[in-house]
Each structure stands twice: as structure tokens, then as C-alpha cells.
PDB file of C-alpha atoms in Angstrom:
ATOM      1  CA  MET A 113      29.807 -54.836 -59.969  1.00 47.00           C
ATOM      2  CA  PRO A 114      27.114 -54.133 -57.318  1.00 48.00           C
ATOM      3  CA  SER A 115      28.151 -51.708 -54.602  1.00 51.00           C
ATOM      4  CA  VAL A 116      28.917 -52.959 -51.127  1.00 51.00           C
ATOM      5  CA  LYS A 117      26.119 -50.784 -49.761  1.00 50.00           C
ATOM      6  CA  ASN A 118      23.551 -52.251 -52.154  1.00 49.00           C
ATOM      7  CA  THR A 119      24.742 -55.776 -51.371  1.00 45.00           C
ATOM      8  CA  ILE A 120      24.390 -55.159 -47.653  1.00 46.00           C
ATOM      9  CA  THR A 121      20.906 -53.696 -48.116  1.00 46.00           C
ATOM     10  CA  PHE A 122      19.831 -56.701 -50.179  1.00 45.00           C
ATOM     11  CA  LEU A 123      21.196 -59.170 -47.642  1.00 44.00           C
ATOM     12  CA  LEU A 124      19.483 -57.385 -44.785  1.00 41.00           C
ATOM     13  CA  GLY A 125      16.177 -57.487 -46.627  1.00 44.00           C
ATOM     14  CA  GLN A 126      16.527 -61.170 -47.441  1.00 48.00           C
ATOM     15  CA  ALA A 127      17.453 -62.035 -43.875  1.00 43.00           C
ATOM     16  CA  LEU A 128      14.546 -60.060 -42.458  1.00 42.00           C
ATOM     17  CA  LEU A 129      12.105 -61.780 -44.824  1.00 46.00           C
ATOM     18  CA  ALA A 130      13.472 -65.190 -43.905  1.00 48.00           C
ATOM     19  CA  THR A 131      13.542 -64.763 -40.139  1.00 44.00           C
ATOM     20  CA  GLY A 132      11.200 -61.927 -39.321  1.00 50.00           C
ATOM     21  CA  SER A 133      13.856 -60.741 -36.876  1.00 46.00           C
ATOM     22  CA  PRO A 134      16.167 -57.722 -36.843  1.00 51.00           C
ATOM     23  CA  VAL A 135      19.611 -58.279 -38.343  1.00 41.00           C
ATOM     24  CA  ASP A 136      22.930 -57.167 -36.853  1.00 45.00           C
ATOM     25  CA  VAL A 137      24.023 -54.616 -39.460  1.00 41.00           C
ATOM     26  CA  GLU A 138      27.579 -54.408 -38.120  1.00 47.00           C
ATOM     27  CA  LYS A 139      28.096 -58.152 -38.486  1.00 46.00           C
ATOM     28  CA  VAL A 140      26.760 -58.136 -42.050  1.00 45.00           C
ATOM     29  CA  GLU A 141      29.023 -55.221 -42.982  1.00 52.00           C
ATOM     30  CA  LYS A 142      32.048 -57.026 -41.575  1.00 56.00           C
ATOM     31  CA  ARG A 143      31.262 -60.052 -43.733  1.00 57.00           C
ATOM     32  CA  GLN A 144      30.750 -57.985 -46.880  1.00 92.00           C
ATOM     33  CA  CYS A 145      33.528 -55.406 -46.603  1.00 98.00           C
ATOM     34  CA  PRO A 146      36.867 -56.534 -48.070  1.00 99.00           C
ATOM     35  CA  LYS A 147      40.183 -56.076 -46.346  1.00 99.00           C
ATOM     36  CA  ILE A 148      41.511 -54.168 -49.387  1.00 99.00           C
ATOM     37  CA  HIS A 149      39.692 -52.211 -52.095  1.00 99.00           C
ATOM     38  CA  VAL A 150      41.436 -50.693 -55.124  1.00 99.00           C
ATOM     39  CA  PHE A 151      40.227 -47.716 -57.145  1.00 99.00           C
ATOM     40  CA  GLY A 152      41.515 -47.409 -60.720  1.00 99.00           C
ATOM     41  CA  ALA A 153      41.266 -44.376 -63.002  1.00 99.00           C
ATOM     42  CA  ARG A 154      41.944 -44.603 -66.723  1.00 99.00           C
ATOM     43  CA  GLU A 155      43.806 -42.348 -69.122  1.00 99.00           C
ATOM     44  CA  THR A 156      42.360 -39.905 -71.679  1.00 98.00           C
ATOM     45  CA  THR A 157      40.269 -41.544 -74.455  1.00 98.00           C
ATOM     46  CA  ALA A 158      40.459 -45.018 -72.898  1.00 98.00           C
ATOM     47  CA  PRO A 159      37.007 -46.646 -72.904  1.00 98.00           C
ATOM     48  CA  PRO A 160      35.123 -46.907 -69.600  1.00 98.00           C
ATOM     49  CA  GLY A 161      36.881 -49.213 -67.172  1.00 98.00           C
ATOM     50  CA  TYR A 162      40.418 -49.269 -65.835  1.00 99.00           C
ATOM     51  CA  GLY A 163      42.396 -48.496 -68.975  1.00 98.00           C
ATOM     52  CA  SER A 164      46.130 -48.757 -68.372  1.00 98.00           C
ATOM     53  CA  SER A 165      45.661 -48.540 -64.606  1.00 99.00           C
ATOM     54  CA  GLY A 166      44.340 -52.098 -64.837  1.00 99.00           C
ATOM     55  CA  THR A 167      47.853 -53.555 -64.951  1.00 98.00           C
ATOM     56  CA  VAL A 168      48.634 -52.523 -61.379  1.00 99.00           C
ATOM     57  CA  VAL A 169      45.045 -53.012 -60.192  1.00 99.00           C
ATOM     58  CA  ASN A 170      45.240 -56.642 -61.319  1.00 99.00           C
ATOM     59  CA  LEU A 171      48.637 -57.125 -59.689  1.00 99.00           C
ATOM     60  CA  VAL A 172      47.186 -56.039 -56.351  1.00 99.00           C
ATOM     61  CA  ILE A 173      44.137 -58.283 -56.744  1.00 99.00           C
ATOM     62  CA  SER A 174      46.342 -61.270 -57.600  1.00 99.00           C
ATOM     63  CA  ALA A 175      48.659 -60.622 -54.658  1.00 99.00           C
ATOM     64  CA  HIS A 176      45.830 -60.224 -52.153  1.00 99.00           C
ATOM     65  CA  PRO A 177      42.972 -62.710 -52.670  1.00 98.00           C
ATOM     66  CA  GLY A 178      39.622 -61.260 -51.689  1.00 98.00           C
ATOM     67  CA  THR A 179      40.564 -57.748 -52.768  1.00 99.00           C
ATOM     68  CA  THR A 180      37.818 -55.867 -54.586  1.00 99.00           C
ATOM     69  CA  SER A 181      38.138 -53.029 -57.073  1.00 99.00           C
ATOM     70  CA  GLU A 182      36.209 -50.427 -59.007  1.00 99.00           C
ATOM     71  CA  ALA A 183      36.930 -48.004 -61.822  1.00 99.00           C
ATOM     72  CA  ILE A 184      36.248 -44.304 -61.415  1.00 99.00           C
ATOM     73  CA  ASN A 185      33.351 -43.326 -63.669  1.00 99.00           C
ATOM     74  CA  TYR A 186      34.349 -40.094 -65.413  1.00 99.00           C
ATOM     75  CA  PRO A 187      34.705 -38.847 -69.027  1.00 99.00           C
ATOM     76  CA  ALA A 188      38.500 -39.354 -69.391  1.00 99.00           C
ATOM     77  CA  CYS A 189      38.276 -37.001 -72.328  1.00 99.00           C
ATOM     78  CA  GLY A 190      40.268 -34.240 -73.958  1.00 98.00           C
ATOM     79  CA  GLY A 191      37.748 -32.925 -76.471  1.00 98.00           C
ATOM     80  CA  GLN A 192      37.750 -35.996 -78.719  1.00 98.00           C
ATOM     81  CA  SER A 193      34.480 -37.123 -80.292  1.00 98.00           C
ATOM     82  CA  SER A 194      35.120 -40.689 -79.115  1.00 96.00           C
ATOM     83  CA  CYS A 195      34.529 -39.603 -75.507  1.00 97.00           C
ATOM     84  CA  GLY A 196      31.706 -37.175 -76.119  1.00 96.00           C
ATOM     85  CA  GLY A 197      33.702 -34.058 -76.880  1.00 98.00           C
ATOM     86  CA  VAL A 198      34.109 -33.196 -73.191  1.00 99.00           C
ATOM     87  CA  SER A 199      36.979 -30.743 -72.750  1.00 99.00           C
ATOM     88  CA  TYR A 200      40.050 -31.848 -70.821  1.00 99.00           C
ATOM     89  CA  ALA A 201      39.396 -29.274 -68.103  1.00 99.00           C
ATOM     90  CA  ASN A 202      35.775 -30.327 -67.687  1.00 99.00           C
ATOM     91  CA  SER A 203      36.806 -33.980 -67.642  1.00 99.00           C
ATOM     92  CA  VAL A 204      39.341 -33.344 -64.880  1.00 99.00           C
ATOM     93  CA  VAL A 205      36.818 -31.471 -62.744  1.00 99.00           C
ATOM     94  CA  GLN A 206      34.219 -34.201 -63.253  1.00 99.00           C
ATOM     95  CA  GLY A 207      36.912 -36.748 -62.454  1.00 99.00           C
ATOM     96  CA  ILE A 208      37.946 -35.126 -59.176  1.00 99.00           C
ATOM     97  CA  ASN A 209      34.308 -34.969 -58.092  1.00 99.00           C
ATOM     98  CA  ALA A 210      33.799 -38.614 -59.110  1.00 99.00           C
ATOM     99  CA  VAL A 211      36.838 -39.675 -57.060  1.00 99.00           C
ATOM    100  CA  VAL A 212      35.594 -37.811 -53.996  1.00 99.00           C
ATOM    101  CA  THR A 213      32.116 -39.328 -54.266  1.00 99.00           C
ATOM    102  CA  ALA A 214      33.312 -42.890 -54.906  1.00 99.00           C
ATOM    103  CA  VAL A 215      36.043 -42.964 -52.266  1.00 99.00           C
ATOM    104  CA  ASN A 216      34.067 -41.184 -49.547  1.00 99.00           C
ATOM    105  CA  ASN A 217      31.006 -43.364 -50.144  1.00 99.00           C
ATOM    106  CA  PHE A 218      33.017 -46.572 -50.026  1.00 99.00           C
ATOM    107  CA  HIS A 219      34.814 -45.512 -46.867  1.00 99.00           C
ATOM    108  CA  ASN A 220      31.517 -44.610 -45.212  1.00 98.00           C
ATOM    109  CA  SER A 221      30.182 -48.092 -46.022  1.00 98.00           C
ATOM    110  CA  CYS A 222      33.402 -49.929 -45.116  1.00 99.00           C
ATOM    111  CA  PRO A 223      35.404 -47.756 -42.713  1.00 99.00           C
ATOM    112  CA  ASN A 224      37.902 -50.505 -41.863  1.00 98.00           C
ATOM    113  CA  THR A 225      38.824 -51.402 -45.443  1.00 99.00           C
ATOM    114  CA  GLN A 226      42.290 -50.378 -46.623  1.00 99.00           C
ATOM    115  CA  LEU A 227      42.089 -48.356 -49.835  1.00 99.00           C
ATOM    116  CA  VAL A 228      44.547 -48.140 -52.742  1.00 99.00           C
ATOM    117  CA  LEU A 229      44.470 -45.620 -55.613  1.00 99.00           C
ATOM    118  CA  VAL A 230      45.951 -46.393 -59.048  1.00 99.00           C
ATOM    119  CA  GLY A 231      45.676 -43.635 -61.636  1.00 99.00           C
ATOM    120  CA  TYR A 232      47.059 -43.472 -65.147  1.00 99.00           C
ATOM    121  CA  SER A 233      47.704 -40.173 -66.977  1.00 99.00           C
ATOM    122  CA  GLN A 234      44.535 -38.075 -66.558  1.00 99.00           C
ATOM    123  CA  GLY A 235      43.462 -40.746 -64.070  1.00 99.00           C
ATOM    124  CA  GLY A 236      46.599 -40.011 -62.073  1.00 99.00           C
ATOM    125  CA  GLN A 237      45.825 -36.303 -62.233  1.00 99.00           C
ATOM    126  CA  ILE A 238      42.342 -36.645 -60.740  1.00 99.00           C
ATOM    127  CA  PHE A 239      43.619 -38.873 -57.926  1.00 99.00           C
ATOM    128  CA  ASP A 240      46.504 -36.458 -57.332  1.00 99.00           C
ATOM    129  CA  ASP A 241      44.129 -33.488 -57.078  1.00 99.00           C
ATOM    130  CA  ALA A 242      41.663 -35.333 -54.832  1.00 99.00           C
ATOM    131  CA  PHE A 243      44.265 -36.877 -52.512  1.00 99.00           C
ATOM    132  CA  CYS A 244      46.732 -34.010 -52.228  1.00 99.00           C
ATOM    133  CA  GLY A 245      44.536 -30.936 -52.613  1.00 99.00           C
ATOM    134  CA  GLY A 246      46.118 -27.702 -53.785  1.00 98.00           C
ATOM    135  CA  GLY A 247      43.527 -27.111 -56.502  1.00 98.00           C
ATOM    136  CA  ASP A 248      44.068 -27.386 -60.243  1.00 99.00           C
ATOM    137  CA  PRO A 249      43.666 -23.836 -61.555  1.00 98.00           C
ATOM    138  CA  ALA A 250      44.726 -24.667 -65.116  1.00 98.00           C
ATOM    139  CA  GLU A 251      41.683 -26.952 -65.349  1.00 99.00           C
ATOM    140  CA  GLY A 252      39.302 -24.618 -63.519  1.00 98.00           C
ATOM    141  CA  TYR A 253      39.294 -26.439 -60.181  1.00 98.00           C
ATOM    142  CA  GLY A 254      39.776 -23.764 -57.553  1.00 97.00           C
ATOM    143  CA  ASN A 255      39.253 -25.648 -54.292  1.00 97.00           C
ATOM    144  CA  THR A 256      42.681 -25.841 -52.653  1.00 98.00           C
ATOM    145  CA  ALA A 257      41.592 -28.007 -49.711  1.00 98.00           C
ATOM    146  CA  VAL A 258      41.879 -31.793 -49.806  1.00 99.00           C
ATOM    147  CA  PRO A 259      38.338 -32.639 -50.962  1.00 99.00           C
ATOM    148  CA  LEU A 260      38.333 -36.195 -49.623  1.00 99.00           C
ATOM    149  CA  SER A 261      37.120 -36.711 -46.068  1.00 99.00           C
ATOM    150  CA  ALA A 262      39.763 -37.036 -43.365  1.00 99.00           C
ATOM    151  CA  GLY A 263      38.606 -40.587 -42.712  1.00 99.00           C
ATOM    152  CA  ALA A 264      38.956 -41.564 -46.364  1.00 99.00           C
ATOM    153  CA  VAL A 265      42.439 -40.032 -46.547  1.00 99.00           C
ATOM    154  CA  SER A 266      43.461 -42.069 -43.514  1.00 99.00           C
ATOM    155  CA  ALA A 267      42.022 -45.244 -45.078  1.00 99.00           C
ATOM    156  CA  ILE A 268      44.020 -44.713 -48.286  1.00 99.00           C
ATOM    157  CA  LYS A 269      47.219 -46.629 -47.623  1.00 99.00           C
ATOM    158  CA  ALA A 270      48.920 -46.220 -51.010  1.00 99.00           C
ATOM    159  CA  ALA A 271      48.464 -44.166 -54.160  1.00 99.00           C
ATOM    160  CA  ILE A 272      50.132 -44.868 -57.503  1.00 99.00           C
ATOM    161  CA  PHE A 273      50.242 -42.211 -60.229  1.00 99.00           C
ATOM    162  CA  MET A 274      51.620 -43.180 -63.648  1.00 99.00           C
ATOM    163  CA  GLY A 275      52.250 -40.521 -66.290  1.00 99.00           C
ATOM    164  CA  ASP A 276      50.602 -37.841 -64.137  1.00 99.00           C
ATOM    165  CA  PRO A 277      50.528 -34.446 -65.950  1.00 99.00           C
ATOM    166  CA  ARG A 278      50.830 -32.742 -62.541  1.00 99.00           C
ATOM    167  CA  ASN A 279      54.353 -34.104 -62.195  1.00 99.00           C
ATOM    168  CA  ILE A 280      57.118 -31.662 -61.359  1.00 98.00           C
ATOM    169  CA  HIS A 281      60.740 -32.499 -60.632  1.00 98.00           C
ATOM    170  CA  GLY A 282      61.738 -32.642 -56.986  1.00 97.00           C
ATOM    171  CA  LEU A 283      58.649 -34.123 -55.363  1.00 98.00           C
ATOM    172  CA  PRO A 284      59.698 -36.712 -52.752  1.00 98.00           C
ATOM    173  CA  TYR A 285      57.548 -39.471 -54.249  1.00 99.00           C
ATOM    174  CA  ASN A 286      58.766 -39.169 -57.850  1.00 99.00           C
ATOM    175  CA  VAL A 287      60.183 -42.253 -59.576  1.00 99.00           C
ATOM    176  CA  GLY A 288      61.736 -42.264 -63.050  1.00 99.00           C
ATOM    177  CA  THR A 289      64.038 -40.193 -65.211  1.00 99.00           C
ATOM    178  CA  CYS A 290      61.993 -37.009 -65.725  1.00 99.00           C
ATOM    179  CA  ALA A 291      63.897 -33.947 -64.527  1.00 98.00           C
ATOM    180  CA  THR A 292      61.385 -31.325 -65.686  1.00 98.00           C
ATOM    181  CA  GLN A 293      57.586 -31.317 -65.495  1.00 99.00           C
ATOM    182  CA  GLY A 294      54.285 -32.289 -67.088  1.00 99.00           C
ATOM    183  CA  PHE A 295      51.908 -30.053 -69.009  1.00 98.00           C
ATOM    184  CA  ASP A 296      49.912 -29.144 -65.856  1.00 99.00           C
ATOM    185  CA  PRO A 297      52.583 -29.215 -63.160  1.00 99.00           C
ATOM    186  CA  ARG A 298      52.251 -28.593 -59.471  1.00 99.00           C
ATOM    187  CA  PRO A 299      53.654 -25.197 -58.462  1.00 98.00           C
ATOM    188  CA  ALA A 300      57.234 -24.964 -57.280  1.00 95.00           C
ATOM    189  CA  GLY A 301      57.490 -25.850 -53.621  1.00 95.00           C
ATOM    190  CA  PHE A 302      54.249 -27.830 -53.562  1.00 97.00           C
ATOM    191  CA  SER A 303      53.924 -30.293 -50.693  1.00 98.00           C
ATOM    192  CA  CYS A 304      51.336 -33.074 -50.552  1.00 99.00           C
ATOM    193  CA  PRO A 305      50.141 -33.850 -47.002  1.00 98.00           C
ATOM    194  CA  SER A 306      50.050 -37.563 -47.871  1.00 99.00           C
ATOM    195  CA  ALA A 307      53.401 -37.679 -49.674  1.00 99.00           C
ATOM    196  CA  SER A 308      54.606 -40.769 -47.802  1.00 99.00           C
ATOM    197  CA  LYS A 309      51.757 -42.827 -49.295  1.00 99.00           C
ATOM    198  CA  ILE A 310      52.503 -41.960 -52.947  1.00 99.00           C
ATOM    199  CA  LYS A 311      54.730 -43.116 -55.781  1.00 99.00           C
ATOM    200  CA  SER A 312      54.510 -41.195 -59.069  1.00 99.00           C
ATOM    201  CA  TYR A 313      56.176 -42.694 -62.149  1.00 99.00           C
ATOM    202  CA  CYS A 314      57.385 -40.579 -65.075  1.00 99.00           C
ATOM    203  CA  ASP A 315      60.271 -40.883 -67.536  1.00 99.00           C
ATOM    204  CA  ALA A 316      62.040 -38.152 -69.492  1.00 99.00           C
ATOM    205  CA  SER A 317      60.803 -39.134 -72.960  1.00 99.00           C
ATOM    206  CA  ASP A 318      57.132 -38.896 -71.925  1.00 99.00           C
ATOM    207  CA  PRO A 319      55.443 -35.868 -73.590  1.00 99.00           C
ATOM    208  CA  TYR A 320      52.619 -35.656 -71.029  1.00 99.00           C
ATOM    209  CA  CYS A 321      54.117 -35.991 -67.552  1.00 99.00           C
ATOM    210  CA  CYS A 322      57.487 -34.674 -68.775  1.00 99.00           C
ATOM    211  CA  ASN A 323      58.692 -32.753 -71.851  1.00 98.00           C
ATOM    212  CA  GLY A 324      59.737 -35.661 -74.068  1.00 98.00           C
ATOM    213  CA  ASN A 325      58.555 -36.652 -77.536  1.00 98.00           C
ATOM    214  CA  ASN A 326      57.841 -40.380 -77.318  1.00 98.00           C
ATOM    215  CA  PRO A 327      54.153 -41.164 -76.650  1.00 96.00           C
ATOM    216  CA  ALA A 328      55.017 -44.865 -76.357  1.00 97.00           C
ATOM    217  CA  THR A 329      56.845 -44.115 -73.109  1.00 98.00           C
ATOM    218  CA  HIS A 330      53.589 -42.820 -71.678  1.00 98.00           C
ATOM    219  CA  GLN A 331      51.911 -46.182 -72.212  1.00 96.00           C
ATOM    220  CA  GLY A 332      54.703 -48.305 -70.762  1.00 98.00           C
ATOM    221  CA  TYR A 333      54.655 -47.640 -67.029  1.00 99.00           C
ATOM    222  CA  GLY A 334      52.616 -50.683 -66.054  1.00 98.00           C
ATOM    223  CA  GLN A 335      55.133 -53.000 -67.662  1.00 97.00           C
ATOM    224  CA  GLU A 336      58.195 -51.014 -66.568  1.00 98.00           C
ATOM    225  CA  TYR A 337      57.224 -50.180 -63.008  1.00 99.00           C
ATOM    226  CA  GLY A 338      54.284 -52.451 -62.171  1.00 99.00           C
ATOM    227  CA  GLN A 339      56.171 -54.819 -59.888  1.00 99.00           C
ATOM    228  CA  GLN A 340      57.910 -51.916 -58.186  1.00 99.00           C
ATOM    229  CA  ALA A 341      54.540 -50.251 -57.614  1.00 99.00           C
ATOM    230  CA  LEU A 342      53.133 -53.483 -56.182  1.00 99.00           C
ATOM    231  CA  ALA A 343      56.066 -53.791 -53.779  1.00 99.00           C
ATOM    232  CA  PHE A 344      55.415 -50.248 -52.557  1.00 99.00           C
ATOM    233  CA  ILE A 345      51.705 -50.950 -52.108  1.00 99.00           C
ATOM    234  CA  ASN A 346      52.489 -54.153 -50.215  1.00 99.00           C
ATOM    235  CA  SER A 347      54.785 -52.227 -47.889  1.00 99.00           C
ATOM    236  CA  LYS A 348      51.920 -49.910 -46.956  1.00 99.00           C
ATOM    237  CA  LEU A 349      49.220 -52.519 -46.361  1.00 99.00           C
ATOM    238  CA  SER A 350      48.788 -54.265 -43.040  1.00 94.00           C
TER     239      SER A 350
END
């Protein structure tokens, strides 16, 4: 879909051609910027788009008419030929950078829009790293600061992580039966500055966000927890 910024630029140009008069940019932006915008990030090897994050993204859109959305454009790869052979670590780093660019740019264009993040598996990991900071040394991302702008962080009202490999037992926003950790866990004692805005879903039999052996569990969070996630998001939106 065309970006809000490009749409605004086009409308300004058309209005100027039609009237020959300056256009009130602030008024145009208010008309074009949605009340709510959702970012979705897909899991490893899912084709470009929302992947499994789309279940919750669509629930939010259905519950809030006029909501817009966009998928984070990143490799979502783990070395497989189907996604270009990009290593998992490189994909995560590219993903974090893509999140920062997309979210900061949108917030700069629409500073009053409420933002929601929905990430699935590796998509949850890149949102986790971008929103909470702390770095991701196992994947070669050494920046421990929160890379998103302070304004963007404030605009993010809710973040949903499903099957996040950074999961570790004991985080205040955890939901599900996992009592251990994922394959790239946060360090013991980690604290996310935006913890109150997050819910992270992981069950014990998941081999990626926990230490289970049932890959099917990893694909089931949208169906199992989607309505619960929507209720949490709704509680955070104004």
C-alpha cells in the first residue's frame, strides 16, 4: 500500500495544481493519518507479508474500522534457499533495522497515531529487540539502547510477541505454559522499559520459544491466544 507520506505529498501537489494556492499541510495530515496503525512481522521462511502475525493484525483491523497496517520488510530467513540463504543472525539484524526505520518514519509522518506491534517467531524477536533494547549479542546486534525514537516508543500502545525466541521464564508480560526459555533468551534479570505494553505468548511444547518438541505448537498462537491478545490491545488503546 502507498505510504502515508507519499499520499500526503500527492494530495498536496494535486491541490496546489487545482487551486494555485498553498495548502494547510497539518490539516491534510490529520485527514490522512489513521487513529491506529498496526505493524506485523512474519516468522522465518514465511513469504513476504504478515505470515502468522496476520491473524492478530486482522483482528485489530476488524475491531477498529479505519485502522491501517503494514508488514515489516525483512528477510525472515534462517539460511534456507527459499528466502535467499540469508543467515538467521543477518536476518534478525536486518529486521531490527527495518523495524526502526518503518516505525520511526511512520511516527514522524503521523505523530498522533496510536501504534501496535504484532510479531510472530523471528518477527517477535525483531520487535522485542527494537522495542525493549538490550541488544541481541547471539545474533551480532550489539547496540543495547532502545533503537526506536522516544516519540515512537510513546506512540506504541501495545506489542504482541508470539513464539518469540527471546522468551525467558519470569518476565512480567509472559503468557502461556513455558517455564524455561527460547533458543535466544534474554539474560536473567532482564527488564524491558516498556513491559506494561507487552504480552508475549509461549507454551511449553514449543521448540523455538521454549524447549519443547512440537513444532505445531509454534504455529498455533493466533488461534489459541488471538482473542486474548486483541482484548489486551483494546485495553491499551484510547
